[in-house]
Coordinates of C-alpha atoms in Angstrom, one line a residue:
M14 CA 104.4 92.2 108.8
Y15 CA 100.6 92.0 107.8
P16 CA 99.3 90.2 104.9
E17 CA 99.4 92.3 101.5
V18 CA 96.2 92.7 99.1
W19 CA 96.6 93.9 95.6
M20 CA 93.1 94.8 94.6
Y21 CA 93.7 96.1 90.1
G22 CA 91.6 98.8 88.5
T23 CA 91.4 102.7 88.0
F24 CA 92.3 104.0 90.7
D25 CA 94.8 106.9 89.4
V26 CA 91.8 108.8 87.9
D27 CA 89.4 111.6 89.2
N28 CA 86.5 109.2 89.1
F29 CA 85.8 109.9 92.4
G30 CA 83.3 106.3 92.8
D31 CA 86.1 103.7 91.6
L32 CA 88.3 105.9 94.3
L33 CA 85.8 104.6 97.2
L34 CA 86.3 101.5 96.2
P35 CA 89.9 101.0 97.8
I36 CA 89.3 103.1 101.2
I37 CA 85.8 100.5 101.0
A38 CA 88.2 97.7 100.8
Q39 CA 90.5 98.8 103.3
R40 CA 88.3 99.9 105.9
E41 CA 86.3 95.8 105.1
L42 CA 90.1 94.7 105.8
A43 CA 90.2 97.3 108.5
A44 CA 93.7 96.4 110.9
T45 CA 93.9 92.8 109.5
A46 CA 95.4 93.4 105.6
R47 CA 97.8 96.1 104.0
L48 CA 96.1 97.4 100.8
V49 CA 97.9 98.2 97.7
P50 CA 95.5 99.6 95.1
V51 CA 97.6 98.7 91.7
S52 CA 96.3 100.3 88.2
P53 CA 98.0 101.1 85.0
E54 CA 99.6 104.5 86.2
G55 CA 99.8 104.4 90.3
Q56 CA 99.6 108.5 88.9
R57 CA 98.1 110.4 92.1
T58 CA 94.8 112.2 91.8
S59 CA 93.7 115.1 92.5
F60 CA 91.9 114.2 95.9
S61 CA 93.6 113.9 99.0
C62 CA 91.0 111.4 100.4
S63 CA 91.7 108.6 98.1
I64 CA 94.4 106.2 98.5
P65 CA 97.8 105.9 96.3
S66 CA 97.9 103.7 93.6
A67 CA 101.6 101.7 92.7
D68 CA 102.0 101.5 89.1
I69 CA 101.2 98.2 87.2
S70 CA 105.0 96.6 87.3
L71 CA 105.0 96.4 91.3
G72 CA 107.4 94.5 92.4
G73 CA 106.9 91.7 95.2
K74 CA 104.3 88.9 96.2
P75 CA 100.7 90.5 97.8
N76 CA 98.9 87.0 100.1
L77 CA 95.9 88.4 97.5
I78 CA 94.7 89.6 94.4
L79 CA 91.1 91.2 94.4
L80 CA 89.6 91.9 91.0
G81 CA 88.1 94.6 90.8
G82 CA 85.5 96.8 91.2
G83 CA 84.8 99.3 88.6
N84 CA 84.2 98.7 84.6
I85 CA 87.5 97.1 84.0
V86 CA 86.5 94.5 82.1
T87 CA 86.7 95.9 78.9
R88 CA 88.5 95.6 75.5
Q89 CA 89.5 98.9 76.2
L90 CA 89.6 101.7 78.7
K91 CA 87.7 104.8 78.0
R92 CA 89.9 108.2 77.1
L93 CA 88.0 109.4 80.7
A94 CA 91.6 107.9 81.6
E95 CA 93.8 109.7 80.3
Y96 CA 96.5 107.9 80.7
P97 CA 99.6 109.4 79.1
S98 CA 101.9 106.2 78.4
W99 CA 98.8 104.6 77.5
R100 CA 97.4 106.7 74.9
D101 CA 97.0 105.3 71.9
D102 CA 97.1 101.3 73.4
L103 CA 94.1 102.1 75.6
D104 CA 93.5 97.8 74.5
S105 CA 96.7 97.5 76.5
A106 CA 96.2 99.6 79.0
A107 CA 92.7 97.4 80.1
F108 CA 95.0 93.5 80.2
S109 CA 96.6 95.3 82.4
I110 CA 93.8 95.0 85.2
W111 CA 91.9 92.7 84.4
V112 CA 94.2 90.2 82.6
A113 CA 97.2 90.5 83.8
P114 CA 96.4 89.9 86.9
L115 CA 95.0 86.5 86.6
I116 CA 99.0 85.8 84.7
K117 CA 100.2 87.3 88.4
A118 CA 98.3 85.0 90.4
I119 CA 99.7 82.1 88.4
Q120 CA 103.3 83.0 88.2
L121 CA 103.0 83.9 92.3
R122 CA 101.2 81.5 93.4
C123 CA 98.8 83.8 95.0
P124 CA 94.5 83.4 95.1
I125 CA 92.6 86.0 92.9
V126 CA 89.1 86.7 94.0
W127 CA 86.8 88.8 91.9
N128 CA 85.8 92.3 93.5
M129 CA 82.7 92.4 91.3
P130 CA 84.2 94.6 88.8
G131 CA 81.5 95.7 85.6
C132 CA 81.4 94.2 82.1
G133 CA 81.2 95.9 78.7
P134 CA 80.1 97.5 76.5
E135 CA 77.4 95.8 74.9
D136 CA 79.9 95.1 72.3
F137 CA 82.4 93.1 74.6
D138 CA 83.5 90.1 73.3
I139 CA 87.3 88.1 73.0
G140 CA 88.1 84.6 70.5
G141 CA 90.3 82.9 68.6
P142 CA 93.7 81.8 70.6
L143 CA 93.3 84.8 73.0
R144 CA 89.9 83.7 74.6
D145 CA 91.2 80.3 75.2
S146 CA 94.2 81.4 77.2
I147 CA 91.6 83.7 79.3
Q148 CA 89.6 80.5 80.2
R149 CA 93.0 78.8 80.9
W150 CA 94.1 81.6 83.0
I151 CA 91.0 82.2 84.9
H152 CA 90.9 78.6 86.1
Q153 CA 94.7 78.4 87.0
S154 CA 93.6 81.8 88.9
T155 CA 90.7 82.0 90.9
Y156 CA 90.3 81.5 94.1
S157 CA 86.1 82.0 93.5
L158 CA 84.0 82.0 90.4
P159 CA 84.1 84.6 88.7
N160 CA 81.9 87.5 90.4
F161 CA 80.1 89.9 89.0
R162 CA 78.1 93.2 89.7
D163 CA 74.9 92.8 87.5
P164 CA 73.3 90.3 85.5
Q165 CA 73.8 91.8 81.9
S166 CA 77.9 91.8 83.3
A167 CA 77.8 88.9 84.4
S168 CA 76.0 87.8 80.5
L169 CA 78.9 89.9 78.3
F170 CA 81.6 88.1 79.9
K171 CA 80.5 84.5 78.6
N172 CA 81.4 86.1 74.9
C173 CA 84.9 85.0 76.8
F174 CA 84.5 82.5 79.3
D175 CA 82.3 78.8 79.5
G176 CA 82.7 78.2 83.3
H177 CA 79.9 79.4 85.6
V178 CA 79.6 83.1 86.3
Q179 CA 77.6 85.3 89.4
V180 CA 76.2 88.1 90.6
L181 CA 76.9 89.4 93.9
P182 CA 76.1 93.2 95.0
D183 CA 78.8 95.8 94.2
S184 CA 81.5 96.5 97.0
A185 CA 80.4 100.4 96.5
F186 CA 77.9 98.7 98.6
G187 CA 79.9 99.3 101.4
L188 CA 80.1 102.7 101.5
G189 CA 78.4 102.9 104.7
S190 CA 81.7 101.0 106.4
V191 CA 83.0 104.3 105.2
F192 CA 81.1 107.4 106.3
D193 CA 78.5 107.4 109.6
D194 CA 75.3 109.2 109.2
S195 CA 76.3 111.7 111.7
E196 CA 79.5 112.5 108.8
V197 CA 77.2 112.2 106.3
N198 CA 74.5 114.8 107.7
Q199 CA 77.7 116.7 108.6
L200 CA 79.4 117.0 104.7
F201 CA 75.3 117.3 103.3
S202 CA 74.9 120.7 105.4
I203 CA 78.2 121.8 103.6
S204 CA 77.2 121.1 100.5
K205 CA 73.2 123.0 100.8
K206 CA 75.3 126.0 101.9
K207 CA 78.0 126.1 100.0
Y208 CA 75.9 125.6 96.3
N209 CA 72.3 127.0 97.7
L210 CA 70.5 123.7 97.7
P211 CA 66.8 123.8 98.4
S212 CA 65.7 122.5 102.0
S213 CA 63.6 120.0 100.6
P214 CA 63.8 116.4 100.7
Y215 CA 66.1 114.5 98.1
L216 CA 65.2 111.7 96.0
L217 CA 69.4 110.3 95.2
V218 CA 69.3 108.7 91.4
H219 CA 72.7 107.2 89.6
V220 CA 72.3 106.1 86.6
K221 CA 74.0 104.8 84.0
K222 CA 72.6 104.4 80.5
E223 CA 74.5 100.7 79.3
Y224 CA 72.5 100.1 82.1
L225 CA 68.8 101.4 81.4
D226 CA 65.8 98.7 79.9
V227 CA 63.6 101.4 79.6
P228 CA 63.8 104.7 77.2
I229 CA 65.3 107.6 79.3
R230 CA 62.7 110.4 78.8
H231 CA 60.2 106.6 80.5
L232 CA 62.9 107.3 83.4
A233 CA 62.9 110.9 83.4
A234 CA 59.0 111.3 83.5
Y235 CA 58.6 108.5 86.6
L236 CA 61.0 110.2 88.5
T237 CA 59.9 114.0 87.8
S238 CA 56.2 111.9 89.0
I239 CA 57.8 110.3 92.1
S240 CA 59.4 113.5 92.8
K241 CA 56.3 115.6 92.4
E242 CA 54.1 112.9 95.1
I243 CA 56.8 112.7 97.3
G244 CA 57.8 116.3 97.2
A245 CA 61.5 115.5 96.6
H246 CA 64.4 117.1 94.2
V247 CA 66.0 115.1 92.0
V248 CA 69.6 114.7 92.3

């Protein structure tokens, strides 16, 4: 029987970025452990390549709990999640995938590792008795320091945690373990033909406005100048 790793996050909605994270984690674990993604409802997504998730009522005992990734350390999940059972209670849905695992780890005497989640939005704050409880649960459950994927998330988390946190690269950077170069080139060629994309070089940019420290128009102008200089198509 393989050791079992429970990985908490929003892996039951059609957000392909988040859905890649369990695939990356399973590749990293290889044949050493069985990964079980755990999400608020465990509903299937429209992506056939994603790893099916279990809902938070999952029974049993894992050998390890991974908290994240994805932007899950929050007071309320985005409406994008569209969880029917949590429609009027998205704050509880959020707590179910980052606070509840802390309690679960204590109850089951199971180590928990923070898999570089994000924290937000900018007004993220937790006070009062709940803040005190979260601090205690983190100290009692966490195998290592709480890890976050960017400095802003680490700074925001200080609103509910007085201990030390650290910033490590987003686990999404392990994408290279999922697709090799030949497979990526093949998929890219198919996409270019299907969508009639230009054959010029591409400058791929992933932008989230909450992480920008300059106005979006300045970034747009900068990318335009770079694309003209190197003759690339910005995507």
